[in-house]
PDB file of C-alpha atoms and ligand atoms in Angstrom:
ATOM      1  CA  MET J  36     133.860 141.681 124.870  1.00 96.00           C
ATOM      2  CA  LYS J  37     135.948 138.976 124.000  1.00 98.00           C
ATOM      3  CA  LEU J  38     137.043 139.408 120.414  1.00 98.00           C
ATOM      4  CA  ILE J  39     138.883 137.441 117.799  1.00 99.00           C
ATOM      5  CA  LEU J  40     140.298 139.325 114.662  1.00 99.00           C
ATOM      6  CA  ASP J  41     140.931 137.933 111.315  1.00 99.00           C
ATOM      7  CA  LEU J  42     143.094 140.130 109.235  1.00 98.00           C
ATOM      8  CA  ASP J  43     145.128 140.208 106.071  1.00 98.00           C
ATOM      9  CA  THR J  44     147.760 142.668 107.666  1.00 98.00           C
ATOM     10  CA  GLY J  45     147.528 145.249 106.034  1.00 97.00           C
ATOM     11  CA  ILE J  46     147.791 148.705 107.246  1.00 98.00           C
ATOM     12  CA  ASP J  47     144.116 149.733 108.135  1.00 98.00           C
ATOM     13  CA  ASP J  48     144.261 145.919 109.531  1.00 98.00           C
ATOM     14  CA  ALA J  49     146.989 147.228 111.558  1.00 98.00           C
ATOM     15  CA  LEU J  50     144.559 150.226 112.654  1.00 98.00           C
ATOM     16  CA  ALA J  51     142.134 147.773 113.619  1.00 98.00           C
ATOM     17  CA  LEU J  52     144.543 145.955 115.988  1.00 98.00           C
ATOM     18  CA  ALA J  53     145.739 148.845 117.690  1.00 98.00           C
ATOM     19  CA  TYR J  54     142.380 150.194 118.008  1.00 98.00           C
ATOM     20  CA  ALA J  55     141.028 146.721 119.404  1.00 98.00           C
ATOM     21  CA  LEU J  56     144.124 147.038 121.959  1.00 98.00           C
ATOM     22  CA  ALA J  57     143.305 150.445 123.097  1.00 98.00           C
ATOM     23  CA  LEU J  58     139.626 149.860 123.974  1.00 98.00           C
ATOM     24  CA  PRO J  59     139.292 148.758 127.586  1.00 97.00           C
ATOM     25  CA  GLN J  60     135.902 146.893 126.946  1.00 97.00           C
ATOM     26  CA  VAL J  61     137.731 144.722 124.630  1.00 98.00           C
ATOM     27  CA  GLU J  62     139.608 141.630 125.469  1.00 98.00           C
ATOM     28  CA  LEU J  63     141.392 140.391 122.352  1.00 98.00           C
ATOM     29  CA  ILE J  64     141.756 136.353 122.747  1.00 98.00           C
ATOM     30  CA  GLY J  65     143.166 135.558 119.176  1.00 98.00           C
ATOM     31  CA  VAL J  66     144.138 136.951 116.213  1.00 98.00           C
ATOM     32  CA  GLY J  67     144.261 135.199 112.773  1.00 98.00           C
ATOM     33  CA  GLY J  68     146.327 136.140 109.711  1.00 98.00           C
ATOM     34  CA  CYS J  69     145.087 135.077 105.964  1.00 98.00           C
ATOM     35  CA  PHE J  70     146.078 135.839 102.648  1.00 98.00           C
ATOM     36  CA  GLY J  71     144.724 139.482 101.177  1.00 98.00           C
ATOM     37  CA  ASN J  72     146.736 142.528 101.016  1.00 98.00           C
ATOM     38  CA  VAL J  73     149.934 140.333 101.657  1.00 98.00           C
ATOM     39  CA  THR J  74     150.760 136.572 101.519  1.00 98.00           C
ATOM     40  CA  ARG J  75     149.430 134.736 104.485  1.00 98.00           C
ATOM     41  CA  ASP J  76     152.831 134.082 106.054  1.00 98.00           C
ATOM     42  CA  ARG J  77     153.881 137.892 105.713  1.00 98.00           C
ATOM     43  CA  SER J  78     150.193 138.631 107.208  1.00 98.00           C
ATOM     44  CA  VAL J  79     150.952 136.262 110.627  1.00 98.00           C
ATOM     45  CA  GLN J  80     154.457 138.076 110.829  1.00 98.00           C
ATOM     46  CA  ASN J  81     153.121 141.387 110.810  1.00 98.00           C
ATOM     47  CA  ASN J  82     150.411 140.068 113.423  1.00 98.00           C
ATOM     48  CA  LEU J  83     153.292 138.744 115.673  1.00 98.00           C
ATOM     49  CA  ASP J  84     155.517 142.008 114.892  1.00 98.00           C
ATOM     50  CA  LEU J  85     152.395 144.331 115.788  1.00 98.00           C
ATOM     51  CA  LEU J  86     151.368 142.724 118.812  1.00 98.00           C
ATOM     52  CA  ALA J  87     155.098 142.561 120.234  1.00 98.00           C
ATOM     53  CA  LEU J  88     155.262 146.672 119.303  1.00 98.00           C
ATOM     54  CA  PHE J  89     152.269 146.971 120.653  1.00 98.00           C
ATOM     55  CA  GLY J  90     153.099 145.244 124.230  1.00 97.00           C
ATOM     56  CA  ALA J  91     150.314 142.529 123.844  1.00 98.00           C
ATOM     57  CA  PRO J  92     152.826 139.265 122.876  1.00 97.00           C
ATOM     58  CA  GLU J  93     150.534 137.253 124.605  1.00 97.00           C
ATOM     59  CA  VAL J  94     147.732 137.304 122.136  1.00 98.00           C
ATOM     60  CA  PRO J  95     147.903 133.947 120.084  1.00 98.00           C
ATOM     61  CA  VAL J  96     148.156 134.503 116.431  1.00 98.00           C
ATOM     62  CA  CYS J  97     146.580 131.639 114.323  1.00 98.00           C
ATOM     63  CA  PRO J  98     147.884 131.443 110.541  1.00 98.00           C
ATOM     64  CA  GLY J  99     144.611 131.521 108.186  1.00 98.00           C
ATOM     65  CA  ALA J 100     144.088 130.334 104.834  1.00 98.00           C
ATOM     66  CA  ASP J 101     147.018 130.990 102.221  1.00 98.00           C
ATOM     67  CA  HIS J 102     144.734 130.870  99.087  1.00 98.00           C
ATOM     68  CA  PRO J 103     141.088 131.564  97.771  1.00 98.00           C
ATOM     69  CA  TRP J 104     138.765 128.531  97.440  1.00 98.00           C
ATOM     70  CA  GLY J 105     138.863 127.118  94.160  1.00 96.00           C
ATOM     71  CA  ALA J 106     142.448 128.309  93.744  1.00 97.00           C
ATOM     72  CA  ASP J 107     145.668 126.348  94.595  1.00 95.00           C
ATOM     73  CA  GLY J 108     147.941 129.538  95.672  1.00 97.00           C
ATOM     74  CA  TYR J 109     147.575 133.549  95.537  1.00 97.00           C
ATOM     75  CA  ARG J 110     149.824 136.365  94.986  1.00 95.00           C
ATOM     76  CA  PRO J 111     148.972 140.013  95.942  1.00 96.00           C
ATOM     77  CA  GLY J 112     148.723 142.134  92.879  1.00 90.00           C
ATOM     78  CA  ASP J 113     150.173 145.659  92.368  1.00 91.00           C
ATOM     79  CA  PHE J 114     146.919 147.114  93.426  1.00 89.00           C
ATOM     80  CA  LYS J 115     147.650 145.716  97.078  1.00 93.00           C
ATOM     81  CA  TYR J 116     151.262 146.966  97.119  1.00 92.00           C
ATOM     82  CA  ARG J 117     150.383 150.458  96.154  1.00 92.00           C
ATOM     83  CA  VAL J 118     147.928 150.567  99.026  1.00 93.00           C
ATOM     84  CA  HIS J 119     149.698 148.771 101.806  1.00 95.00           C
ATOM     85  CA  GLY J 120     153.529 149.072 100.501  1.00 95.00           C
ATOM     86  CA  GLU J 121     155.650 145.962 100.121  1.00 95.00           C
ATOM     87  CA  ASN J 122     155.520 144.701 103.212  1.00 97.00           C
ATOM     88  CA  GLY J 123     151.927 145.113 103.832  1.00 97.00           C
ATOM     89  CA  ILE J 124     152.497 148.003 106.545  1.00 98.00           C
ATOM     90  CA  GLY J 125     153.625 150.938 104.361  1.00 97.00           C
ATOM     91  CA  ASN J 126     157.209 149.926 104.100  1.00 97.00           C
ATOM     92  CA  VAL J 127     157.671 150.671 108.172  1.00 97.00           C
ATOM     93  CA  LEU J 128     160.156 148.012 109.379  1.00 97.00           C
ATOM     94  CA  LEU J 129     159.561 146.772 112.636  1.00 96.00           C
ATOM     95  CA  PRO J 130     161.576 144.489 114.692  1.00 92.00           C
ATOM     96  CA  ALA J 131     161.052 140.894 114.425  1.00 91.00           C
ATOM     97  CA  ALA J 132     158.756 139.546 117.084  1.00 91.00           C
ATOM     98  CA  GLY J 133     160.548 136.676 119.680  1.00 88.00           C
ATOM     99  CA  GLY J 134     157.184 134.465 119.435  1.00 89.00           C
ATOM    100  CA  ARG J 135     155.748 132.349 116.810  1.00 94.00           C
ATOM    101  CA  ALA J 136     152.335 131.730 115.365  1.00 97.00           C
ATOM    102  CA  CYS J 137     150.533 128.767 116.767  1.00 97.00           C
ATOM    103  CA  GLU J 138     149.770 125.772 115.471  1.00 97.00           C
ATOM    104  CA  THR J 139     145.844 125.847 115.396  1.00 98.00           C
ATOM    105  CA  PRO J 140     144.702 127.114 112.124  1.00 98.00           C
ATOM    106  CA  ALA J 141     142.727 130.324 112.426  1.00 98.00           C
ATOM    107  CA  ALA J 142     139.438 128.404 111.132  1.00 98.00           C
ATOM    108  CA  ARG J 143     139.732 125.801 114.185  1.00 98.00           C
ATOM    109  CA  PHE J 144     140.608 128.538 116.469  1.00 98.00           C
ATOM    110  CA  LEU J 145     137.267 130.435 115.667  1.00 98.00           C
ATOM    111  CA  VAL J 146     135.488 127.380 116.029  1.00 98.00           C
ATOM    112  CA  GLU J 147     136.956 126.436 119.256  1.00 98.00           C
ATOM    113  CA  ALA J 148     136.604 129.767 120.791  1.00 98.00           C
ATOM    114  CA  ALA J 149     132.912 129.875 119.750  1.00 98.00           C
ATOM    115  CA  ARG J 150     132.136 126.597 121.534  1.00 98.00           C
ATOM    116  CA  ARG J 151     133.696 128.093 124.382  1.00 98.00           C
ATOM    117  CA  TRP J 152     132.568 131.640 124.534  1.00 98.00           C
ATOM    118  CA  GLY J 153     129.442 131.537 122.218  1.00 98.00           C
ATOM    119  CA  GLY J 154     127.527 135.033 122.724  1.00 98.00           C
ATOM    120  CA  GLU J 155     130.130 136.401 124.353  1.00 98.00           C
ATOM    121  CA  LEU J 156     132.485 136.219 121.660  1.00 98.00           C
ATOM    122  CA  ALA J 157     132.564 138.771 118.491  1.00 98.00           C
ATOM    123  CA  VAL J 158     134.423 137.675 115.151  1.00 99.00           C
ATOM    124  CA  VAL J 159     135.656 140.718 112.932  1.00 99.00           C
ATOM    125  CA  ALA J 160     136.885 139.500 109.762  1.00 99.00           C
ATOM    126  CA  THR J 161     138.908 142.467 107.520  1.00 98.00           C
ATOM    127  CA  GLY J 162     140.229 140.035 104.931  1.00 98.00           C
ATOM    128  CA  PRO J 163     139.093 137.547 102.477  1.00 98.00           C
ATOM    129  CA  LEU J 164     136.217 135.848 104.060  1.00 99.00           C
ATOM    130  CA  THR J 165     138.024 132.214 103.793  1.00 98.00           C
ATOM    131  CA  ASP J 166     138.710 131.721 107.315  1.00 99.00           C
ATOM    132  CA  LEU J 167     135.265 132.802 108.520  1.00 98.00           C
ATOM    133  CA  ALA J 168     133.556 130.479 105.672  1.00 99.00           C
ATOM    134  CA  ASP J 169     136.179 127.482 106.931  1.00 98.00           C
ATOM    135  CA  ALA J 170     134.990 127.722 110.073  1.00 99.00           C
ATOM    136  CA  ILE J 171     131.300 127.827 109.584  1.00 98.00           C
ATOM    137  CA  ARG J 172     131.745 124.545 107.122  1.00 98.00           C
ATOM    138  CA  LEU J 173     133.658 123.043 110.241  1.00 98.00           C
ATOM    139  CA  ASP J 174     130.825 123.870 113.018  1.00 98.00           C
ATOM    140  CA  ARG J 175     127.922 125.811 111.741  1.00 98.00           C
ATOM    141  CA  ALA J 176     126.025 125.546 114.945  1.00 98.00           C
ATOM    142  CA  ALA J 177     128.770 126.932 117.386  1.00 98.00           C
ATOM    143  CA  MET J 178     129.646 129.714 114.638  1.00 98.00           C
ATOM    144  CA  ALA J 179     125.869 130.518 115.014  1.00 98.00           C
ATOM    145  CA  SER J 180     126.146 130.954 118.599  1.00 98.00           C
ATOM    146  CA  VAL J 181     128.992 133.838 118.423  1.00 98.00           C
ATOM    147  CA  GLY J 182     127.446 137.256 119.692  1.00 98.00           C
ATOM    148  CA  ALA J 183     128.479 139.072 116.709  1.00 98.00           C
ATOM    149  CA  ILE J 184     129.994 138.444 113.624  1.00 98.00           C
ATOM    150  CA  SER J 185     131.109 141.743 111.450  1.00 99.00           C
ATOM    151  CA  VAL J 186     132.673 141.596 108.217  1.00 99.00           C
ATOM    152  CA  MET J 187     134.378 144.502 106.544  1.00 98.00           C
ATOM    153  CA  GLY J 188     133.839 143.877 102.706  1.00 98.00           C
ATOM    154  CA  GLY J 189     131.371 144.436 100.145  1.00 98.00           C
ATOM    155  CA  ALA J 190     129.813 147.119  98.280  1.00 98.00           C
ATOM    156  CA  LEU J 191     126.185 147.312  97.915  1.00 98.00           C
ATOM    157  CA  THR J 192     125.257 150.905  97.015  1.00 98.00           C
ATOM    158  CA  VAL J 193     128.392 152.234  95.837  1.00 98.00           C
ATOM    159  CA  PRO J 194     130.924 150.965  92.869  1.00 97.00           C
ATOM    160  CA  GLY J 195     133.544 148.499  94.229  1.00 97.00           C
ATOM    161  CA  ASN J 196     137.447 149.470  94.718  1.00 95.00           C
ATOM    162  CA  ARG J 197     138.731 146.364  92.682  1.00 95.00           C
ATOM    163  CA  THR J 198     136.490 146.296  89.784  1.00 96.00           C
ATOM    164  CA  PRO J 199     133.591 148.490  89.048  1.00 97.00           C
ATOM    165  CA  PHE J 200     131.651 146.073  91.189  1.00 97.00           C
ATOM    166  CA  ALA J 201     133.870 144.214  93.461  1.00 98.00           C
ATOM    167  CA  GLU J 202     135.001 145.245  96.657  1.00 98.00           C
ATOM    168  CA  ALA J 203     138.798 143.686  97.252  1.00 97.00           C
ATOM    169  CA  ASN J 204     138.380 141.519 100.305  1.00 98.00           C
ATOM    170  CA  ILE J 205     135.240 139.908  98.826  1.00 98.00           C
ATOM    171  CA  CYS J 206     137.074 139.845  95.270  1.00 98.00           C
ATOM    172  CA  ASP J 207     139.910 137.950  96.901  1.00 98.00           C
ATOM    173  CA  ASP J 208     137.456 135.000  97.509  1.00 98.00           C
ATOM    174  CA  PRO J 209     134.266 135.547  96.099  1.00 98.00           C
ATOM    175  CA  ALA J 210     133.287 131.685  96.667  1.00 98.00           C
ATOM    176  CA  ALA J 211     133.707 131.655 100.294  1.00 98.00           C
ATOM    177  CA  ALA J 212     131.830 135.318 100.599  1.00 98.00           C
ATOM    178  CA  LYS J 213     129.146 133.975  99.047  1.00 98.00           C
ATOM    179  CA  TYR J 214     129.363 130.720 101.499  1.00 98.00           C
ATOM    180  CA  VAL J 215     129.217 132.960 104.395  1.00 98.00           C
ATOM    181  CA  PHE J 216     126.251 135.293 103.481  1.00 98.00           C
ATOM    182  CA  GLU J 217     124.310 132.496 102.354  1.00 98.00           C
ATOM    183  CA  SER J 218     125.048 130.590 105.496  1.00 98.00           C
ATOM    184  CA  GLY J 219     122.013 132.215 107.297  1.00 97.00           C
ATOM    185  CA  LEU J 220     124.188 133.330 110.038  1.00 98.00           C
ATOM    186  CA  PRO J 221     123.629 136.648 111.076  1.00 98.00           C
ATOM    187  CA  VAL J 222     126.704 138.875 109.406  1.00 98.00           C
ATOM    188  CA  THR J 223     127.020 142.257 110.053  1.00 98.00           C
ATOM    189  CA  MET J 224     128.470 143.936 106.528  1.00 99.00           C
ATOM    190  CA  VAL J 225     130.707 146.927 106.908  1.00 99.00           C
ATOM    191  CA  GLY J 226     131.643 147.605 102.890  1.00 98.00           C
ATOM    192  CA  LEU J 227     132.511 150.816 100.982  1.00 98.00           C
ATOM    193  CA  ASP J 228     128.920 152.128 101.589  1.00 98.00           C
ATOM    194  CA  VAL J 229     130.096 153.014 104.723  1.00 98.00           C
ATOM    195  CA  THR J 230     133.982 152.974 105.040  1.00 98.00           C
ATOM    196  CA  LEU J 231     134.634 155.081 102.359  1.00 97.00           C
ATOM    197  CA  GLN J 232     132.724 157.788 104.543  1.00 97.00           C
ATOM    198  CA  THR J 233     135.705 157.604 107.586  1.00 98.00           C
ATOM    199  CA  LYS J 234     138.981 158.840 106.022  1.00 96.00           C
ATOM    200  CA  ILE J 235     141.836 159.931 107.991  1.00 96.00           C
ATOM    201  CA  VAL J 236     144.160 162.622 106.960  1.00 94.00           C
ATOM    202  CA  GLY J 237     147.430 163.866 108.427  1.00 94.00           C
ATOM    203  CA  ALA J 238     145.458 166.405 110.705  1.00 95.00           C
ATOM    204  CA  ASP J 239     143.923 163.553 112.436  1.00 96.00           C
ATOM    205  CA  LEU J 240     147.482 161.908 113.641  1.00 97.00           C
ATOM    206  CA  ALA J 241     148.373 165.196 115.686  1.00 97.00           C
ATOM    207  CA  ARG J 242     148.066 163.484 118.913  1.00 97.00           C
ATOM    208  CA  TRP J 243     149.589 160.473 117.838  1.00 98.00           C
ATOM    209  CA  ARG J 244     152.780 162.503 116.604  1.00 97.00           C
ATOM    210  CA  GLN J 245     153.237 163.876 120.130  1.00 97.00           C
ATOM    211  CA  VAL J 246     153.767 160.850 121.451  1.00 98.00           C
ATOM    212  CA  GLU J 247     157.427 159.387 121.415  1.00 97.00           C
ATOM    213  CA  SER J 248     157.326 155.561 121.273  1.00 97.00           C
ATOM    214  CA  PRO J 249     158.224 153.011 118.759  1.00 97.00           C
ATOM    215  CA  ALA J 250     154.357 152.094 118.427  1.00 98.00           C
ATOM    216  CA  ALA J 251     153.645 155.905 117.780  1.00 98.00           C
ATOM    217  CA  ALA J 252     155.873 156.346 115.507  1.00 98.00           C
ATOM    218  CA  ALA J 253     155.241 153.078 113.535  1.00 98.00           C
ATOM    219  CA  LEU J 254     151.459 153.885 113.677  1.00 98.00           C
ATOM    220  CA  VAL J 255     152.333 157.573 112.260  1.00 98.00           C
ATOM    221  CA  GLY J 256     154.514 155.800 109.347  1.00 97.00           C
ATOM    222  CA  MET J 257     151.844 153.315 108.167  1.00 98.00           C
ATOM    223  CA  SER J 258     148.834 156.191 108.330  1.00 97.00           C
ATOM    224  CA  GLU J 259     151.064 158.477 106.377  1.00 96.00           C
ATOM    225  CA  TYR J 260     151.718 156.032 103.517  1.00 96.00           C
ATOM    226  CA  TYR J 261     148.205 154.871 103.777  1.00 95.00           C
ATOM    227  CA  TYR J 262     146.464 158.237 103.335  1.00 94.00           C
ATOM    228  CA  THR J 263     148.872 159.162 100.597  1.00 91.00           C
ATOM    229  CA  ASN J 264     148.280 156.195  98.572  1.00 87.00           C
ATOM    230  CA  GLU J 265     144.678 154.394  99.162  1.00 82.00           C
ATOM    231  CA  SER J 266     143.444 156.531  96.404  1.00 83.00           C
ATOM    232  CA  GLU J 267     143.655 155.482  92.785  1.00 80.00           C
ATOM    233  CA  THR J 268     143.078 159.000  92.076  1.00 84.00           C
ATOM    234  CA  GLY J 269     145.956 160.513  94.217  1.00 82.00           C
ATOM    235  CA  GLU J 270     143.308 162.270  96.435  1.00 85.00           C
ATOM    236  CA  ILE J 271     144.887 162.459  99.947  1.00 88.00           C
ATOM    237  CA  GLY J 272     142.637 160.488 102.768  1.00 91.00           C
ATOM    238  CA  GLY J 273     142.747 156.539 103.671  1.00 94.00           C
ATOM    239  CA  ALA J 274     139.386 155.032 104.397  1.00 96.00           C
ATOM    240  CA  ILE J 275     139.860 153.273 108.013  1.00 97.00           C
ATOM    241  CA  HIS J 276     137.455 150.304 106.437  1.00 98.00           C
ATOM    242  CA  ASP J 277     138.800 147.984 109.097  1.00 98.00           C
ATOM    243  CA  PRO J 278     138.764 149.602 112.224  1.00 98.00           C
ATOM    244  CA  LEU J 279     135.168 150.361 111.203  1.00 98.00           C
ATOM    245  CA  ALA J 280     134.108 146.639 111.048  1.00 99.00           C
ATOM    246  CA  LEU J 281     135.472 146.438 114.601  1.00 98.00           C
ATOM    247  CA  GLU J 282     133.231 149.382 115.732  1.00 98.00           C
ATOM    248  CA  ALA J 283     130.052 147.973 114.143  1.00 98.00           C
ATOM    249  CA  ALA J 284     130.674 144.746 116.521  1.00 98.00           C
ATOM    250  CA  LEU J 285     131.051 146.942 119.436  1.00 98.00           C
ATOM    251  CA  CYS J 286     128.471 149.839 118.860  1.00 98.00           C
ATOM    252  CA  PRO J 287     126.258 148.088 116.401  1.00 98.00           C
ATOM    253  CA  GLY J 288     123.271 151.062 117.136  1.00 98.00           C
ATOM    254  CA  ALA J 289     125.695 153.732 116.056  1.00 98.00           C
ATOM    255  CA  PHE J 290     125.018 152.537 111.840  1.00 98.00           C
ATOM    256  CA  SER J 291     122.289 152.918 109.840  1.00 98.00           C
ATOM    257  CA  VAL J 292     121.583 149.657 108.241  1.00 98.00           C
ATOM    258  CA  LEU J 293     119.615 147.895 105.551  1.00 98.00           C
ATOM    259  CA  PRO J 294     118.629 144.427 106.530  1.00 98.00           C
ATOM    260  CA  ILE J 295     118.918 142.084 103.181  1.00 98.00           C
ATOM    261  CA  ASN J 296     119.645 138.570 102.114  1.00 98.00           C
ATOM    262  CA  LEU J 297     122.891 138.735 100.225  1.00 98.00           C
ATOM    263  CA  THR J 298     124.753 136.801  97.784  1.00 98.00           C
ATOM    264  CA  VAL J 299     128.167 136.913  95.828  1.00 98.00           C
ATOM    265  CA  GLU J 300     128.738 136.782  91.836  1.00 98.00           C
ATOM    266  CA  THR J 301     131.199 134.396  91.560  1.00 98.00           C
ATOM    267  CA  GLU J 302     131.678 134.712  87.952  1.00 97.00           C
ATOM    268  CA  GLY J 303     131.762 137.024  84.926  1.00 97.00           C
ATOM    269  CA  PRO J 304     132.291 140.784  84.908  1.00 96.00           C
ATOM    270  CA  GLY J 305     130.293 141.107  88.136  1.00 98.00           C
ATOM    271  CA  ARG J 306     132.711 138.896  90.131  1.00 98.00           C
ATOM    272  CA  GLY J 307     132.974 139.469  93.687  1.00 98.00           C
ATOM    273  CA  ARG J 308     129.745 141.546  93.510  1.00 98.00           C
ATOM    274  CA  THR J 309     127.945 141.745  96.654  1.00 98.00           C
ATOM    275  CA  ILE J 310     124.199 141.979  95.617  1.00 98.00           C
ATOM    276  CA  GLY J 311     120.850 140.728  97.017  1.00 98.00           C
ATOM    277  CA  ASP J 312     119.796 137.212  96.695  1.00 97.00           C
ATOM    278  CA  PRO J 313     116.759 137.415  94.173  1.00 96.00           C
ATOM    279  CA  ALA J 314     115.438 133.957  95.266  1.00 96.00           C
ATOM    280  CA  LEU J 315     115.501 135.418  98.835  1.00 96.00           C
ATOM    281  CA  LEU J 316     113.681 138.820  98.280  1.00 92.00           C
ATOM    282  CA  GLY J 317     110.291 137.495  99.548  1.00 93.00           C
ATOM    283  CA  ARG J 318     111.780 136.195 103.017  1.00 96.00           C
ATOM    284  CA  PRO J 319     110.672 138.351 105.511  1.00 96.00           C
ATOM    285  CA  GLU J 320     113.752 136.929 107.537  1.00 97.00           C
ATOM    286  CA  LYS J 321     117.016 139.029 106.878  1.00 98.00           C
ATOM    287  CA  THR J 322     120.276 137.603 107.696  1.00 98.00           C
ATOM    288  CA  THR J 323     122.514 140.384 106.506  1.00 98.00           C
ATOM    289  CA  ARG J 324     122.815 143.843 108.100  1.00 98.00           C
ATOM    290  CA  VAL J 325     124.672 146.146 105.541  1.00 98.00           C
ATOM    291  CA  CYS J 326     125.850 149.247 107.520  1.00 98.00           C
ATOM    292  CA  VAL J 327     125.043 152.243 105.142  1.00 98.00           C
ATOM    293  CA  GLY J 328     125.520 155.173 107.413  1.00 98.00           C
ATOM    294  CA  VAL J 329     127.750 156.113 110.514  1.00 98.00           C
ATOM    295  CA  GLY J 330     128.517 159.548 112.281  1.00 98.00           C
ATOM    296  CA  ALA J 331     131.593 159.347 110.202  1.00 98.00           C
ATOM    297  CA  ALA J 332     133.299 162.687 111.843  1.00 97.00           C
ATOM    298  CA  ALA J 333     132.465 161.325 115.412  1.00 98.00           C
ATOM    299  CA  PHE J 334     133.969 157.921 114.645  1.00 98.00           C
ATOM    300  CA  VAL J 335     137.139 159.105 113.237  1.00 98.00           C
ATOM    301  CA  ALA J 336     137.634 161.395 116.365  1.00 98.00           C
ATOM    302  CA  LYS J 337     136.744 158.500 118.676  1.00 98.00           C
ATOM    303  CA  PHE J 338     139.388 156.116 117.179  1.00 98.00           C
ATOM    304  CA  CYS J 339     141.971 158.813 116.707  1.00 98.00           C
ATOM    305  CA  GLY J 340     141.700 159.742 120.278  1.00 98.00           C
ATOM    306  CA  ALA J 341     141.332 155.992 121.655  1.00 98.00           C
ATOM    307  CA  ILE J 342     144.577 155.452 120.118  1.00 98.00           C
ATOM    308  CA  ALA J 343     146.209 158.369 121.057  1.00 98.00           C
ATOM    309  CA  ASP J 344     145.147 157.745 124.768  1.00 98.00           C
ATOM    310  CA  TRP J 345     146.417 154.199 124.417  1.00 98.00           C
ATOM    311  CA  LEU J 346     149.720 155.307 123.276  1.00 98.00           C
ATOM    312  CA  GLY J 347     150.345 157.990 125.944  1.00 96.00           C
ATOM    313  CA  ARG J 348     149.673 155.436 128.565  1.00 91.00           C
ATOM    314  CA  ASP J 349     152.856 154.330 130.161  1.00 65.00           C
TER     315      ASP J 349
HETATM  316  O1  RIB O 203     138.676 147.350 100.483  1.00 68.59           O
HETATM  317  C1  RIB O 203     139.542 147.344 101.688  1.00 68.59           C
HETATM  318  C2  RIB O 203     139.497 146.255 102.336  1.00 68.59           C
HETATM  319  O2  RIB O 203     140.856 145.314 101.723  1.00 68.59           O
HETATM  320  C3  RIB O 203     140.654 146.591 103.759  1.00 68.59           C
HETATM  321  O3  RIB O 203     140.005 145.463 104.300  1.00 68.59           O
HETATM  322  C4  RIB O 203     141.678 146.552 103.152  1.00 68.59           C
HETATM  323  O4  RIB O 203     142.786 146.093 104.295  1.00 68.59           O
HETATM  324  C5  RIB O 203     142.039 145.263 102.015  1.00 68.59           C
HETATM  325  O5  RIB O 203     142.053 144.315 102.976  1.00 68.59           O
HETATM  326 CA1   CA O 204     141.858 144.355 105.724  1.00 68.59          CA
END
């Protein structure tokens, strides 16, 4: 499967990047870096540094959106720094990559790849949906031809993690998310309903710790920061939100899903809430598959095992 990841890198975004590289059936053809957990420029640089560290510096990194629709700037809030550290990757310091980001904006890259690869391409967005929305706005038909679109974001059956109603990625750009979910394109939503079922703790990293390499040390360092800081209540355990969105693109049959036509509230106390579109309740065709269940322990084991095997290779 050819894959584009659009990331707001972010520790669990970094884990999704590692997971993509670890899986032999995935050909990572490009990575977008957008605002979200960090600024757009930090996200791009994190992607460049991580790809160099992971031995894949040839994968193009495209600059994505640096602010939400309807805003003229963006600054990550304290919530982001608590969960992901000052630099987005748990304050782990990586050597600066020699390479540079490509000139093509992420949305344009998505459209060009969709035109070229159509159904062979999967797109996984794990930050605000701004780049995906921009791509659909640029060429809806091309984006409709993509084989799978999976997004980490939203909370349908559980409370939000940013507000009582809203999950962070959707909350960062509700207008773009609304545009994506109302576009009529088939989208798989991997939200808190399912991602909060898949958490890592220290014991899950045992095999990563046995590998002596800079990549292993960085992944262990980031993950330790993450599982210690993700919960607001001090509970230990980090939800591997973003790798699960990749899993949904790869193995859709592994999830129980609720088909629904979604919208997003863009104002008021429910700003950023993903909810069934009342205007489309009677429509038999449902365009979003909301993941609500997965074999959580099996996925955590698969994810940690795939990365351990990959780290252990020469
Ligand atoms: O709510 C979790 C999501 O917000 C994850 O994608 C995390 O990386 C942040 O972007
Ligand atoms: Ca993310």
